[in-house]
Amino acid sequence: VHRSIPLIEFLASMCERDEPGKGGPNGSTPNAYCLDKSHLLLAWKTCTSKADAAISDEIYQLLVSILPSLPDGLAVPLLQAVLNSLQDSKRDSLFEVAEFCGALALMSS
């Protein structure tokens, strides 16, 4: 997972590049190779699934590492999903959110 950080950052950067063609306001279409918010939400869902602590830890590190390079259209839905995890009465995700926030705090220091 750790080795995929440059690839994920590259795919996130593709979101800011449009392909020439029809469809957009300036005659372009969104890049087909752009990282999608569903990819990030799936990664977060994997963290909260409580399947494997080692894998979850790697995914926390991945998400925290790429967060500064994500465009707002990807970062905001990811952070919203983290927040929504706290409000989900069907699951207790306090530990996972705390781990994510802890990893984020360590990266920032």
XYZ file of N, CA and C in Angstrom:
327
model
N 0.837 -1.191 0.000
C 0.000 0.000 0.000
C 0.879 1.251 0.000
N 1.934 1.227 0.795
C 2.799 2.403 0.906
C 3.442 2.769 -0.437
N 3.790 1.766 -1.219
C 4.424 2.032 -2.516
C 3.472 2.648 -3.520
N 2.177 2.601 -3.248
C 1.200 3.138 -4.202
C 0.936 4.632 -4.007
N 1.534 5.243 -3.005
C 1.284 6.664 -2.736
C 1.579 7.539 -3.959
N 2.738 7.400 -4.631
C 2.967 8.247 -5.814
C 1.930 8.029 -6.923
N 1.492 6.808 -7.103
C 0.476 6.525 -8.122
C -0.844 7.207 -7.769
N -1.258 7.088 -6.526
C -2.521 7.707 -6.094
C -2.429 9.231 -6.230
N -1.286 9.794 -5.853
C -1.115 11.245 -6.001
C -1.164 11.654 -7.469
N -0.581 10.838 -8.342
C -0.635 11.124 -9.775
C -2.076 11.091 -10.274
N -2.836 10.071 -9.879
C -4.232 9.981 -10.310
C -5.051 11.153 -9.777
N -4.734 11.597 -8.562
C -5.430 12.768 -8.012
C -5.094 14.013 -8.826
N -3.850 14.130 -9.275
C -3.463 15.301 -10.081
C -4.157 15.296 -11.440
N -4.536 14.133 -11.919
C -5.233 14.036 -13.204
C -6.624 14.664 -13.131
N -7.164 14.835 -11.939
C -8.489 15.436 -11.792
C -8.506 16.888 -12.227
N -7.364 17.509 -12.222
C -7.294 18.917 -12.588
C -6.935 19.109 -14.053
N -6.842 18.015 -14.780
C -6.551 18.075 -16.215
C -7.760 17.564 -16.984
N -8.238 18.348 -17.889
C -9.366 17.931 -18.719
C -8.849 17.426 -20.047
N -9.618 16.527 -20.636
C -9.288 16.033 -21.967
C -10.045 16.847 -23.000
N -9.398 17.175 -24.119
C -10.120 17.900 -25.162
C -11.291 17.068 -25.669
N -12.352 17.719 -25.979
C -13.516 17.009 -26.496
C -14.775 17.776 -26.187
N -15.878 17.093 -26.230
C -17.159 17.731 -25.989
C -17.629 17.415 -24.580
N -18.466 18.268 -24.065
C -19.109 17.949 -22.804
C -18.967 18.998 -21.734
N -17.823 19.576 -21.561
C -17.616 20.561 -20.507
C -17.928 21.964 -20.977
N -17.947 22.902 -20.039
C -18.253 24.281 -20.407
C -17.205 24.891 -21.336
N -15.972 24.401 -21.263
C -14.935 24.933 -22.137
C -14.605 23.964 -23.264
N -15.552 23.068 -23.561
C -15.354 22.127 -24.658
C -14.486 20.939 -24.299
N -14.366 20.630 -23.018
C -13.541 19.500 -22.604
C -14.349 18.567 -21.705
N -13.835 17.387 -21.520
C -14.482 16.409 -20.648
C -13.539 16.072 -19.501
N -14.083 15.650 -18.360
C -13.217 15.277 -17.247
C -12.294 14.123 -17.647
N -11.122 14.120 -17.101
C -10.135 13.098 -17.411
C -10.604 11.734 -16.921
N -10.591 10.755 -17.798
C -11.064 9.405 -17.464
C -10.150 8.703 -16.478
N -8.920 9.175 -16.326
C -7.959 8.529 -15.438
C -7.882 9.198 -14.078
N -8.803 10.089 -13.808
C -8.830 10.823 -12.552
C -9.233 9.908 -11.401
N -8.596 10.095 -10.269
C -8.999 9.413 -9.052
C -10.412 9.861 -8.721
N -11.261 8.931 -8.362
C -12.653 9.255 -8.077
C -12.888 9.193 -6.569
N -13.842 9.980 -6.092
C -14.109 9.964 -4.656
C -14.561 8.582 -4.184
N -15.181 7.813 -5.063
C -15.607 6.463 -4.662
C -14.403 5.582 -4.311
N -13.257 5.842 -4.948
C -12.051 5.081 -4.623
C -11.597 5.382 -3.202
N -11.627 6.645 -2.835
C -11.218 7.039 -1.489
C -12.214 6.557 -0.441
N -13.490 6.642 -0.782
C -14.512 6.189 0.163
C -14.430 4.679 0.383
N -14.069 3.948 -0.655
C -13.873 2.504 -0.505
C -12.683 2.213 0.401
N -11.624 2.998 0.258
C -10.459 2.824 1.135
C -10.846 3.097 2.585
N -11.615 4.151 2.821
C -12.054 4.455 4.182
C -12.970 3.355 4.708
N -13.855 2.856 3.870
C -14.758 1.776 4.285
C -13.952 0.546 4.692
N -12.851 0.283 3.979
C -11.978 -0.832 4.328
C -11.391 -0.628 5.723
N -11.027 0.604 6.035
C -10.487 0.903 7.367
C -11.513 0.637 8.458
N -12.751 0.995 8.201
C -13.783 0.852 9.233
C -14.394 -0.546 9.280
N -13.984 -1.419 8.387
C -14.566 -2.764 8.365
C -14.020 -3.657 9.462
N -12.959 -3.231 10.127
C -12.349 -3.966 11.230
C -11.858 -5.351 10.808
N -11.516 -5.505 9.545
C -11.090 -6.808 9.038
C -9.672 -7.160 9.467
N -8.733 -6.274 9.240
C -7.332 -6.560 9.537
C -6.660 -5.274 9.983
N -6.179 -5.255 11.206
C -5.593 -4.039 11.769
C -4.364 -3.579 10.989
N -3.549 -4.504 10.526
C -2.331 -4.135 9.791
C -2.681 -3.465 8.467
N -3.670 -3.990 7.770
C -4.096 -3.388 6.502
C -4.728 -2.029 6.752
N -5.563 -1.940 7.780
C -6.185 -0.654 8.105
C -5.130 0.394 8.408
N -4.094 0.025 9.152
C -3.023 0.970 9.480
C -2.324 1.463 8.219
N -2.061 0.568 7.277
C -1.439 0.971 6.012
C -2.339 1.919 5.226
N -3.635 1.652 5.251
C -4.567 2.511 4.510
C -4.679 3.877 5.185
N -4.677 3.910 6.541
C -4.658 5.205 7.232
C -3.464 6.019 6.761
N -2.302 5.386 6.743
C -1.082 6.082 6.344
C -1.183 6.571 4.892
N -1.745 5.740 4.032
C -1.928 6.134 2.629
C -2.836 7.355 2.525
N -3.997 7.292 3.173
C -4.956 8.397 3.080
C -4.383 9.686 3.657
N -3.693 9.567 4.783
C -3.096 10.747 5.405
C -1.988 11.314 4.521
N -1.213 10.445 3.892
C -0.111 10.895 3.037
C -0.597 11.636 1.798
N -1.701 11.189 1.234
C -2.179 11.811 -0.005
C -3.113 12.982 0.241
N -3.638 13.107 1.455
C -4.631 14.151 1.740
C -4.175 15.551 1.330
N -2.939 15.969 1.626
C -2.539 17.328 1.215
C -2.499 17.538 -0.302
N -2.334 16.484 -1.064
C -2.246 16.637 -2.519
C -3.594 16.451 -3.218
N -4.636 16.137 -2.467
C -5.957 15.937 -3.075
C -6.620 17.264 -3.387
N -7.278 17.352 -4.554
C -8.093 18.540 -4.811
C -9.286 18.553 -3.845
N -9.856 19.716 -3.634
C -10.970 19.850 -2.687
C -12.108 18.886 -2.978
N -12.361 18.627 -4.262
C -13.451 17.735 -4.649
C -13.256 16.300 -4.193
N -12.029 15.948 -3.819
C -11.750 14.612 -3.286
C -11.512 14.655 -1.779
N -10.833 15.685 -1.301
C -10.503 15.769 0.123
C -11.747 15.961 0.982
N -12.639 16.832 0.541
C -13.837 17.120 1.339
C -14.727 15.881 1.502
N -15.037 15.125 0.433
C -15.846 13.917 0.635
C -15.165 12.876 1.537
N -13.838 12.782 1.459
C -13.128 11.845 2.331
C -13.270 12.264 3.789
N -13.030 13.534 4.071
C -13.154 14.014 5.446
C -14.601 13.945 5.922
N -15.548 14.157 5.020
C -16.960 14.029 5.371
C -17.292 12.578 5.730
N -16.706 11.641 5.011
C -16.924 10.214 5.320
C -16.356 9.859 6.683
N -15.208 10.436 7.019
C -14.622 10.208 8.347
C -15.577 10.748 9.408
N -16.074 11.952 9.211
C -17.027 12.538 10.155
C -18.301 11.710 10.249
N -18.828 11.284 9.108
C -20.058 10.485 9.101
C -19.875 9.163 9.831
N -18.658 8.654 9.857
C -18.392 7.403 10.570
C -18.676 7.549 12.054
N -18.446 8.739 12.576
C -18.734 8.986 13.997
C -20.230 9.046 14.265
N -20.990 9.444 13.272
C -22.425 9.631 13.446
C -23.245 8.410 13.056
N -22.584 7.357 12.585
C -23.274 6.138 12.160
C -23.618 5.308 13.391
N -24.898 5.240 13.701
C -25.324 4.513 14.904
C -25.234 2.994 14.739
N -25.109 2.501 13.500
C -25.026 1.066 13.257
C -23.635 0.518 13.552
N -22.645 1.395 13.533
C -21.256 0.977 13.738
C -20.605 1.878 14.765
N -19.669 1.324 15.486
C -18.858 2.117 16.394
C -17.493 2.291 15.741
N -17.282 3.430 15.121
C -16.045 3.675 14.388
C -15.152 4.682 15.087
N -15.384 4.909 16.380
C -14.589 5.886 17.111
C -13.106 5.535 17.053
N -12.770 4.267 17.214
C -11.365 3.857 17.186
C -10.737 4.167 15.828
N -11.440 3.842 14.749
C -10.905 4.068 13.404
C -10.714 5.557 13.120
N -11.689 6.361 13.542
C -11.572 7.810 13.337
C -10.409 8.350 14.162
N -10.264 7.863 15.390
C -9.148 8.292 16.240
C -7.807 7.901 15.628
N -7.720 6.700 15.063
C -6.484 6.269 14.408
C -6.159 7.154 13.212
N -7.170 7.471 12.422
C -6.970 8.339 11.261
C -6.511 9.719 11.707
N -7.202 10.287 12.690
C -6.838 11.621 13.175
C -5.452 11.607 13.817
N -5.112 10.524 14.509
C -3.783 10.396 15.096
C -2.705 10.355 14.027
N -2.951 9.609 12.966
C -1.995 9.543 11.866
C -1.867 10.905 11.182
N -2.983 11.604 11.067
C -2.976 12.938 10.473
C -2.184 13.918 11.340
N -2.347 13.814 12.647
C -1.616 14.692 13.566
C -0.130 14.409 13.522
N 0.254 13.129 13.442
C 1.666 12.784 13.371
C 2.303 13.288 12.085
N 1.553 13.241 10.995
C 2.086 13.706 9.730
C 2.287 15.228 9.757
N 1.396 15.925 10.441
C 1.449 17.381 10.472
C 2.572 17.909 11.358
N 3.047 17.084 12.284
C 4.090 17.573 13.202
C 5.490 17.326 12.696
